[in-house]
XYZ file of C-alpha atoms in Angstrom:
553
model
C 0.072 0.016 -0.008
C 2.956 2.380 0.597
C 3.004 5.033 -2.152
C -0.623 4.528 -3.198
C -3.247 7.254 -3.035
C -6.687 6.257 -1.928
C -9.166 9.126 -2.405
C -7.132 12.138 -1.344
C -5.044 10.196 1.160
C -1.476 9.439 0.166
C -0.211 6.282 2.092
C 3.268 6.814 3.590
C 4.119 3.805 5.764
C 2.668 0.862 7.619
C 2.452 1.476 11.365
C 0.544 -1.471 12.672
C -1.681 -4.494 12.035
C -4.362 -6.496 13.907
C -7.676 -8.502 13.540
C -9.381 -5.254 12.520
C -7.086 -4.484 9.609
C -3.777 -2.869 8.745
C -2.990 0.657 9.779
C -0.846 3.060 7.765
C 0.241 6.610 8.197
C -1.034 8.701 5.369
C -1.156 12.318 4.392
C -4.474 14.171 3.847
C -3.697 16.099 0.709
C -6.835 18.309 1.116
C -6.282 19.414 4.674
C -2.484 18.987 4.738
C -2.295 16.752 7.797
C -1.179 13.274 8.662
C -3.885 10.689 9.436
C -4.101 7.056 10.400
C -5.649 4.935 7.587
C -7.031 1.573 8.590
C -7.529 -0.753 5.617
C -10.193 -3.340 6.534
C -9.650 -6.929 5.562
C -10.686 -7.845 2.018
C -14.149 -9.278 1.568
C -15.222 -8.188 5.035
C -17.917 -5.819 3.813
C -19.469 -8.328 1.405
C -21.908 -6.074 -0.509
C -22.977 -2.421 -1.044
C -25.633 -2.728 1.649
C -23.167 -3.791 4.273
C -20.781 -1.053 3.097
C -23.423 1.687 3.484
C -24.371 0.489 6.957
C -20.811 0.517 7.992
C -20.201 3.994 6.657
C -23.362 5.308 8.441
C -22.281 3.843 11.769
C -18.621 4.726 11.340
C -19.590 8.431 10.837
C -21.781 8.184 13.893
C -18.607 7.215 15.797
C -16.929 10.336 14.439
C -19.263 12.327 16.652
C -17.394 10.986 19.705
C -15.542 14.052 20.778
C -13.396 13.354 23.808
C -9.738 14.117 24.709
C -8.966 10.434 25.434
C -10.720 8.999 22.286
C -8.968 8.888 18.828
C -11.191 10.760 16.416
C -12.753 9.054 13.360
C -12.682 11.314 10.365
C -13.996 9.367 7.371
C -14.849 6.043 5.758
C -14.415 5.446 1.966
C -13.943 2.775 -0.666
C -11.636 2.879 -3.618
C -10.485 0.190 -6.130
C -12.154 -2.486 -3.988
C -10.371 -1.301 -0.788
C -12.458 -0.316 2.251
C -10.694 2.049 4.655
C -11.384 4.094 7.755
C -9.547 7.459 8.339
C -8.652 8.317 11.824
C -6.617 10.860 13.973
C -2.932 10.116 13.630
C -1.263 9.891 17.112
C 2.445 9.841 17.791
C 3.548 7.586 20.693
C 3.386 3.895 21.303
C 0.602 1.455 22.180
C 0.106 0.389 25.767
C 1.083 -3.062 24.563
C 4.459 -1.877 23.457
C 4.875 0.056 26.657
C 4.044 -2.978 28.758
C 6.793 -5.075 26.996
C 9.120 -3.417 29.500
C 7.159 -4.834 32.518
C 4.627 -3.385 34.941
C 4.170 0.304 35.351
C 4.424 2.394 38.554
C 1.194 2.761 40.457
C 1.008 6.450 39.864
C 1.094 5.783 36.043
C -1.388 2.988 36.331
C -4.002 5.111 38.157
C -3.372 8.128 35.863
C -3.741 6.222 32.624
C -6.585 4.039 34.091
C -8.588 7.189 34.981
C -8.080 8.584 31.438
C -9.235 5.150 29.922
C -12.253 5.196 32.244
C -13.053 8.847 31.160
C -12.943 7.747 27.386
C -15.339 4.902 28.192
C -17.616 7.269 30.049
C -17.660 9.592 27.031
C -18.483 6.805 24.638
C -21.092 5.139 26.907
C -22.915 8.409 27.263
C -23.370 8.311 23.443
C -24.641 4.708 23.676
C -21.375 3.266 22.323
C -19.712 0.175 23.959
C -16.224 -0.605 22.814
C -16.243 -4.423 22.998
C -12.584 -4.728 22.230
C -10.636 -2.744 24.824
C -7.025 -4.116 25.078
C -3.500 -2.625 25.344
C -3.074 -2.733 21.627
C -6.035 -0.371 21.242
C -4.692 2.279 23.649
C -2.015 4.737 22.454
C 0.114 6.473 25.209
C 1.307 9.797 23.738
C 4.785 11.405 24.399
C 3.090 13.584 26.990
C 1.767 10.588 28.800
C -1.898 10.834 27.744
C -4.054 7.719 26.938
C -5.943 7.703 23.675
C -8.378 4.865 23.079
C -8.736 3.602 19.458
C -11.277 1.498 17.525
C -14.412 2.402 19.496
C -17.340 0.287 18.222
C -15.448 -1.413 15.490
C -15.950 -4.960 17.002
C -19.704 -4.245 16.648
C -19.403 -2.715 13.181
C -17.444 -5.586 11.849
C -19.966 -8.186 13.166
C -23.503 -6.980 12.253
C -26.275 -9.196 13.526
C -27.306 -11.862 11.155
C -24.132 -11.807 9.165
C -22.243 -14.617 11.072
C -21.600 -17.651 9.124
C -23.388 -20.761 10.187
C -20.184 -22.885 9.884
C -17.685 -20.577 11.519
C -15.693 -22.006 14.480
C -16.053 -20.693 17.958
C -12.631 -19.187 17.827
C -13.499 -17.379 14.645
C -16.582 -15.937 16.128
C -14.590 -14.651 19.311
C -12.028 -13.042 16.935
C -14.731 -11.135 15.272
C -16.345 -9.634 18.311
C -13.407 -9.033 20.738
C -9.960 -10.176 21.944
C -10.323 -13.272 24.090
C -8.084 -12.504 27.089
C -9.981 -9.250 27.693
C -13.573 -10.387 27.121
C -15.981 -10.373 29.938
C -17.776 -13.586 30.933
C -21.148 -12.433 29.537
C -19.441 -11.554 26.282
C -17.982 -14.994 26.020
C -21.430 -16.582 26.714
C -22.919 -14.560 23.873
C -25.122 -12.641 26.254
C -26.032 -9.004 25.848
C -23.168 -6.719 26.800
C -23.322 -3.193 28.123
C -20.906 -0.609 29.615
C -19.911 -2.924 32.383
C -18.465 -5.325 29.838
C -16.016 -2.624 28.912
C -15.194 -2.129 32.661
C -14.231 -5.874 32.880
C -11.839 -5.288 29.911
C -10.543 -2.148 31.661
C -9.928 -4.137 34.807
C -7.911 -6.622 32.720
C -5.870 -3.906 31.232
C -5.078 -2.352 34.647
C -4.241 -5.795 36.010
C -1.653 -6.115 33.176
C -0.290 -2.590 33.818
C 0.035 -3.287 37.464
C 1.552 -6.788 37.284
C 3.078 -7.207 33.829
C 0.819 -10.123 32.854
C -2.775 -10.775 32.104
C -5.324 -11.856 34.732
C -5.553 -15.304 33.028
C -2.189 -16.150 31.202
C -3.437 -19.414 29.789
C -2.480 -19.752 26.070
C -4.787 -22.552 24.949
C -8.269 -20.965 24.070
C -10.544 -23.589 25.719
C -8.551 -23.465 28.918
C -8.498 -19.593 28.853
C -12.264 -19.545 28.359
C -12.832 -21.810 31.301
C -10.634 -19.588 33.457
C -12.440 -16.436 32.555
C -15.841 -17.972 33.129
C -15.111 -19.849 36.356
C -11.933 -18.876 38.153
C -10.776 -15.947 40.254
C -7.589 -14.228 38.988
C -4.611 -14.297 41.295
C -4.590 -11.167 43.430
C -2.303 -8.578 41.794
C -0.309 -7.920 44.932
C 0.901 -11.597 44.918
C 2.551 -10.755 41.615
C 3.655 -7.149 42.576
C 3.646 -6.383 46.267
C 4.593 -2.752 45.580
C 0.987 -1.952 44.479
C -1.496 -0.785 47.105
C -4.491 -2.753 48.535
C -6.664 0.081 47.187
C -5.641 -0.433 43.541
C -5.906 -4.145 43.906
C -9.437 -3.825 45.202
C -10.587 -1.525 42.280
C -9.055 -4.008 39.787
C -10.489 -7.178 41.318
C -13.846 -5.465 41.547
C -13.838 -4.724 37.836
C -12.892 -8.361 37.097
C -15.961 -9.748 38.992
C -17.746 -12.461 36.998
C -21.179 -10.931 37.354
C -21.802 -7.472 35.901
C -23.839 -6.364 38.861
C -20.875 -6.955 41.205
C -18.450 -4.738 39.217
C -18.386 -0.740 39.214
C -21.745 0.039 37.732
C -20.433 2.883 35.504
C -17.202 4.169 33.933
C -17.685 7.455 35.974
C -17.655 5.251 39.225
C -14.431 3.426 38.008
C -12.801 6.857 37.095
C -13.609 8.344 40.552
C -12.282 5.313 42.349
C -9.003 5.737 40.520
C -8.882 9.520 40.930
C -9.353 9.176 44.688
C -6.598 6.588 44.830
C -4.269 8.913 42.999
C -4.781 11.936 45.175
C -2.275 12.972 47.750
C -3.439 11.629 51.129
C -3.051 13.385 54.561
C -1.107 11.638 57.301
C -4.398 11.389 59.256
C -6.201 9.659 56.321
C -3.148 7.257 55.792
C -3.275 6.358 59.440
C -7.050 5.917 59.360
C -6.831 3.657 56.291
C -4.176 1.434 57.970
C -6.268 1.201 61.214
C -9.748 1.146 59.893
C -9.526 -0.151 56.251
C -12.424 0.624 53.931
C -14.062 3.170 56.113
C -10.912 5.239 56.220
C -12.249 8.373 54.327
C -15.181 9.035 56.659
C -13.206 8.052 59.736
C -10.194 10.333 58.847
C -12.488 13.292 59.239
C -13.875 12.062 62.524
C -10.325 11.363 63.691
C -9.189 14.827 62.627
C -11.874 16.456 64.617
C -11.375 14.202 67.599
C -7.652 14.736 67.678
C -8.086 18.541 67.606
C -10.645 18.292 70.432
C -8.264 15.923 72.374
C -5.297 18.238 72.048
C -7.462 21.303 73.084
C -8.676 19.387 76.154
C -5.078 18.335 76.971
C -3.916 22.000 76.849
C -6.741 23.067 79.104
C -5.963 20.423 81.609
C -9.341 18.675 81.105
C -7.861 15.301 80.202
C -6.788 13.541 83.426
C -6.664 9.907 82.296
C -3.833 8.795 80.074
C -6.097 6.540 77.903
C -9.019 9.028 77.509
C -7.847 10.241 73.968
C -8.007 6.551 72.752
C -11.397 6.209 74.291
C -12.516 9.344 72.450
C -11.331 8.128 69.162
C -13.030 4.725 69.498
C -16.242 6.272 70.595
C -16.156 8.595 67.529
C -15.536 5.594 65.287
C -18.470 3.725 66.657
C -20.600 6.848 66.361
C -19.512 7.264 62.666
C -20.532 3.696 61.944
C -23.918 4.209 63.664
C -24.545 7.370 61.637
C -23.777 5.421 58.468
C -26.013 2.592 59.325
C -28.865 4.900 60.194
C -29.423 5.679 56.414
C -31.786 3.198 54.766
C -30.201 3.898 51.441
C -26.754 2.597 52.651
C -25.171 -0.164 50.693
C -23.239 -2.462 52.869
C -20.277 -4.498 51.498
C -19.933 -8.077 52.743
C -17.825 -11.211 52.111
C -18.933 -14.714 53.106
C -15.801 -16.933 53.790
C -15.904 -20.560 52.932
C -17.753 -22.523 55.489
C -15.458 -24.798 57.546
C -16.296 -28.575 57.521
C -16.066 -29.715 61.143
C -17.333 -33.244 60.457
C -13.803 -34.622 60.246
C -14.708 -36.315 56.983
C -13.260 -34.660 53.749
C -15.984 -36.310 51.814
C -18.379 -33.726 53.390
C -16.511 -30.825 51.818
C -19.092 -30.754 49.158
C -21.804 -30.019 51.808
C -19.832 -27.159 53.362
C -19.058 -25.558 50.035
C -22.686 -25.930 48.872
C -24.068 -24.239 51.996
C -21.499 -21.316 51.466
C -22.799 -20.820 47.911
C -26.468 -20.917 49.108
C -25.699 -18.402 51.810
C -24.019 -16.094 49.217
C -27.138 -16.446 47.114
C -29.539 -15.707 49.925
C -27.646 -12.544 50.900
C -27.409 -11.446 47.244
C -31.158 -11.189 47.176
C -30.899 -8.240 49.502
C -30.518 -5.268 47.197
C -28.753 -3.048 49.837
C -26.022 -5.610 50.236
C -23.000 -5.901 47.946
C -21.849 -9.363 48.467
C -18.540 -10.576 47.060
C -18.872 -13.449 44.531
C -18.114 -17.027 45.413
C -15.259 -17.089 42.898
C -13.496 -14.342 44.851
C -13.919 -15.778 48.292
C -13.179 -19.413 47.632
C -9.435 -18.686 47.506
C -9.470 -18.036 51.202
C -10.555 -21.643 52.051
C -8.210 -22.947 54.690
C -6.352 -19.586 54.685
C -4.310 -18.339 57.592
C -4.916 -14.739 56.806
C -6.584 -12.519 59.348
C -10.061 -11.011 58.892
C -8.784 -7.435 58.516
C -6.300 -8.527 55.917
C -8.844 -10.505 53.896
C -11.346 -7.571 54.217
C -8.689 -5.049 52.839
C -7.970 -7.387 49.927
C -11.671 -7.766 49.034
C -12.619 -4.180 49.847
C -15.457 -5.048 52.247
C -16.637 -3.705 55.594
C -17.790 -6.930 57.208
C -17.004 -10.628 56.925
C -19.129 -13.727 57.696
C -17.296 -16.746 59.181
C -19.117 -20.030 59.615
C -18.738 -23.719 60.179
C -20.960 -26.797 59.624
C -21.034 -30.218 61.308
C -23.292 -32.837 59.817
C -24.063 -36.078 61.485
C -26.712 -38.597 60.306
C -30.011 -36.625 60.311
C -28.827 -33.510 62.245
C -26.938 -30.435 61.115
C -25.179 -27.791 63.197
C -24.283 -24.451 61.676
C -22.259 -21.756 63.462
C -22.220 -18.287 61.956
C -20.668 -15.065 63.100
C -20.541 -11.620 61.695
C -17.134 -9.832 62.123
C -16.485 -6.117 61.662
C -13.330 -5.850 59.581
C -12.420 -2.365 60.972
C -11.959 -3.552 64.513
C -11.914 -7.372 64.009
C -14.864 -7.290 66.480
C -17.659 -9.843 66.622
C -20.944 -8.090 65.898
C -23.256 -11.206 65.986
C -23.105 -14.905 66.379
C -25.677 -17.732 66.358
C -25.702 -21.510 66.529
C -28.334 -23.361 64.398
C -28.808 -26.951 65.685
C -31.525 -28.422 63.380
C -32.898 -31.555 61.806
C -31.215 -32.055 58.334
C -34.482 -31.392 56.678
C -34.438 -27.853 57.949
C -31.040 -26.969 56.182
C -32.785 -25.151 53.391
C -34.305 -22.581 55.892
C -31.069 -21.864 57.737
C -29.516 -19.602 55.035
C -32.583 -17.329 54.926
C -32.500 -16.931 58.756
C -28.850 -16.046 58.715
C -29.259 -13.540 55.916
C -32.176 -11.849 57.754
C -30.163 -11.730 61.036
C -27.180 -10.233 59.343
C -29.279 -7.535 57.522
C -30.836 -6.596 60.815
C -27.441 -6.447 62.564
C -25.741 -4.136 60.047
C -28.967 -2.108 59.681
C -29.604 -2.274 55.835
C -33.017 -2.073 54.456
C -34.744 -5.313 53.471
C -37.924 -4.832 51.426
C -41.038 -6.889 52.294
C -40.637 -8.918 49.019
C -36.972 -9.728 49.935
C -37.928 -10.653 53.502
C -40.690 -12.985 52.150
C -38.216 -14.617 49.806
C -35.718 -15.221 52.512
C -38.398 -16.709 54.717
C -39.678 -19.187 52.139
C -37.386 -22.210 51.824
C -37.776 -24.042 48.495
C -39.981 -27.155 48.573
C -37.439 -29.858 47.521
C -36.615 -33.253 48.844
C -33.479 -33.566 50.997
C -32.067 -36.244 48.746
C -32.470 -34.088 45.558
C -30.856 -31.223 47.413
C -27.993 -33.372 48.495
C -27.390 -34.670 44.874
C -27.526 -31.026 43.647
C -24.773 -29.920 46.222
C -22.657 -32.859 45.167
C -23.061 -31.881 41.463
C -22.030 -28.231 42.191
C -19.000 -29.413 44.130
C -17.661 -31.497 41.165
C -18.703 -28.873 38.600
C -16.469 -26.353 40.405
C -13.395 -28.572 39.830
C -13.463 -27.205 36.138
C -12.299 -30.354 34.481
C -13.900 -32.996 32.178
C -14.019 -35.708 34.896
C -15.729 -33.170 37.256
C -18.098 -32.055 34.667
C -19.245 -35.628 33.922
C -19.732 -36.519 37.615
C -21.625 -33.124 38.086
C -23.967 -34.130 35.232
C -24.665 -37.507 36.782
C -25.452 -35.878 40.185
C -27.771 -33.283 38.489
C -29.611 -35.999 36.544
C -29.899 -37.977 39.877
C -31.434 -34.877 41.492
C -33.881 -34.496 38.650
C -34.807 -38.241 38.778
C -35.823 -37.566 42.370
C -37.535 -34.213 41.689
C -38.147 -33.313 37.961
C -39.294 -29.815 39.096
C -36.098 -28.948 40.834
C -35.095 -25.806 38.895
C -31.533 -25.383 40.171
C -30.701 -29.039 39.118
C -31.766 -28.037 35.615
C -29.498 -25.008 35.854
C -26.571 -27.173 37.015
C -27.228 -29.630 34.174
C -27.000 -26.688 31.669
C -23.833 -25.470 33.231
C -22.300 -29.036 32.900
C -23.000 -29.048 29.187
C -21.456 -25.553 28.883
C -18.316 -26.612 30.648
C -17.958 -29.699 28.645
C -18.483 -27.747 25.500
C -15.212 -25.970 26.163
C -13.314 -29.075 27.029
C -14.683 -32.119 25.532
C -18.053 -32.127 23.626
C -18.335 -30.293 20.270
C -20.226 -26.986 20.784
C -22.868 -27.904 18.169
C -23.639 -30.919 20.360
C -23.386 -29.482 23.835
C -24.833 -26.051 23.463
C -28.340 -27.033 22.212
C -28.562 -29.382 25.179
C -27.454 -26.595 27.503
C -30.143 -24.320 26.069
C-alpha cells in the first residue's frame, strides 16, 4: 500500500496491524495533515448494503468528541479497498509500553482514569467498545491515553451476518480479543458498559503486574478460566501496588456485571481518589480502619483537635482518654452510616469450615457457602462478594482485617458446619473488619430437613445487625425455603462441588448428580441450571459445541 493514493489520502508507511485491519500513516492532501488510515480486511464488507451500513455507523462514531478518544474522520472505498480514516497519534501502544514490564502505580492510576473517562464519554453516546485491550490504547509522548477503535468490534460483526459454519474461535475473534472479554461476552449474552469495565480491569491488571489476569494460552482453558476462576490477586505478583488499587482491579474483574463498578464514571472516580495525595491522618486511618478510612479520617481529625485542646486546658486527666474518644467517635461514625436506609453495605462470606472430620463432606460445606451467598445477594442493599473471589480463602491463615482489605469489604461472615446422620449444626458469626470485633453470632442446631431454611434466617439476622433495608418482598423470599426433597438437594450440592473442579471428569460427575437430583424431583429448577452449566463446561473441554450448546439451552 505504501506510495498509493486512496481518495485524497497518500499512504506513507505501515504502522500497525491486527484483527481489525492494517494501519498506515497517510497524508490528507486536502487538509495538509497526517492521518491514520485503517485498511479493512478484503471481503469483510460483502456487499454495498453492508458497506453503506458500516459508513453510516462509522460516521456516527466520528461524533465521539473526547480528549482520550482517537477521532474518526471518514470512511471510504476505492478500487475495492475499504478504509477508515482516523486521527494520527504519535507515541506507542500500551502493549508496546508493557513489553518493559509493569508500570508504577501512579502511572497505572493516571492512565486508568483517562481510559475510564474515554469509556464514560462513549457510553454516554450509547457506544460500547467491546474490544478494549492494550493494543487499542495509545500513550502519547506527554503521557496521555488515547483509546482507538471504539465500536469497530460491533461494526465488523453486524447481527445476522455470522456464518453458520464458522468455528467458535473465529466468532470470538470477530467480536473481541479473548483474554480481555467479559464472561457475559464469552457466553454470547447482551453486553453493556460494564463489559467494557471488565476489559478495563484486565488492562489495569496487566499494567500493574506485567501479565494478564489469566495467562493461559490454549483457548478452551482460557475461556474456562475467565468464566469460572478468580484471578490471582495482583499483590501476589507485585507487592509494591496498594491494596486500594488491587481492590479496584478485582472489583472490575468480577464475573457478574452487577458486582463490578456500575459505570465508567464510578471506575474513574475510584482511581482518581486513589491517585490523590493523602493526608497523614487519612493514611493512619486507612491502616487502622480499612475501607471506612475516608469517613473516619474526618472524624479522627476532629477528635484529635478536640483531644489536644482538652489536653492543653488540663481537662484530660486519664492517660487513655484520648484513645477512648477516638474509638467512641469511630463507633458513632458507623452508627450514623447505618442509620441511612439507602446505605449499601459490603460483605464477604468466607468458605464454610467442615467440622465433620470427613473430607468427603466438603461438598456439603461448599454448597451451603454458595447458598448463603445467594440468599444474601437477594438483598438489594447488600453488595456481596462473589463465590469465585472468596473461595481462594478456603483454609487460609490470613486475618479477617487482611482479607477484608484485599476484598474491599466492611464486614465478613465466618461459619462452620457439622453434619451427623439426620442432624446439622451451623455456627455463623459476623465480624466487623475495621476492629476485628464480633458483631453477631448464632448456632443453628436443626434436623437435616431444615437445612434449606437456615441460610434465609442467617441472611435476615445479618441484615438486621448491620442495619440495611430489606424490602417486604426480599424478606418474604428469605423466609420461604424451597420445597425440595432432601435427597435431591444433596445430589444437587454434590453436582455443584464436582462442577467447580473445572475439568472433564468433574463435569461428567456433576452431570450424573444433577440427573440424579432430577430423577428424584423433576421440578427442581436449580438442578436443571446445574445440568445446563455442565454442558457448557464440557463444550469448552470435551463435547463439540454444536452438540453441547443445544443441550445446555
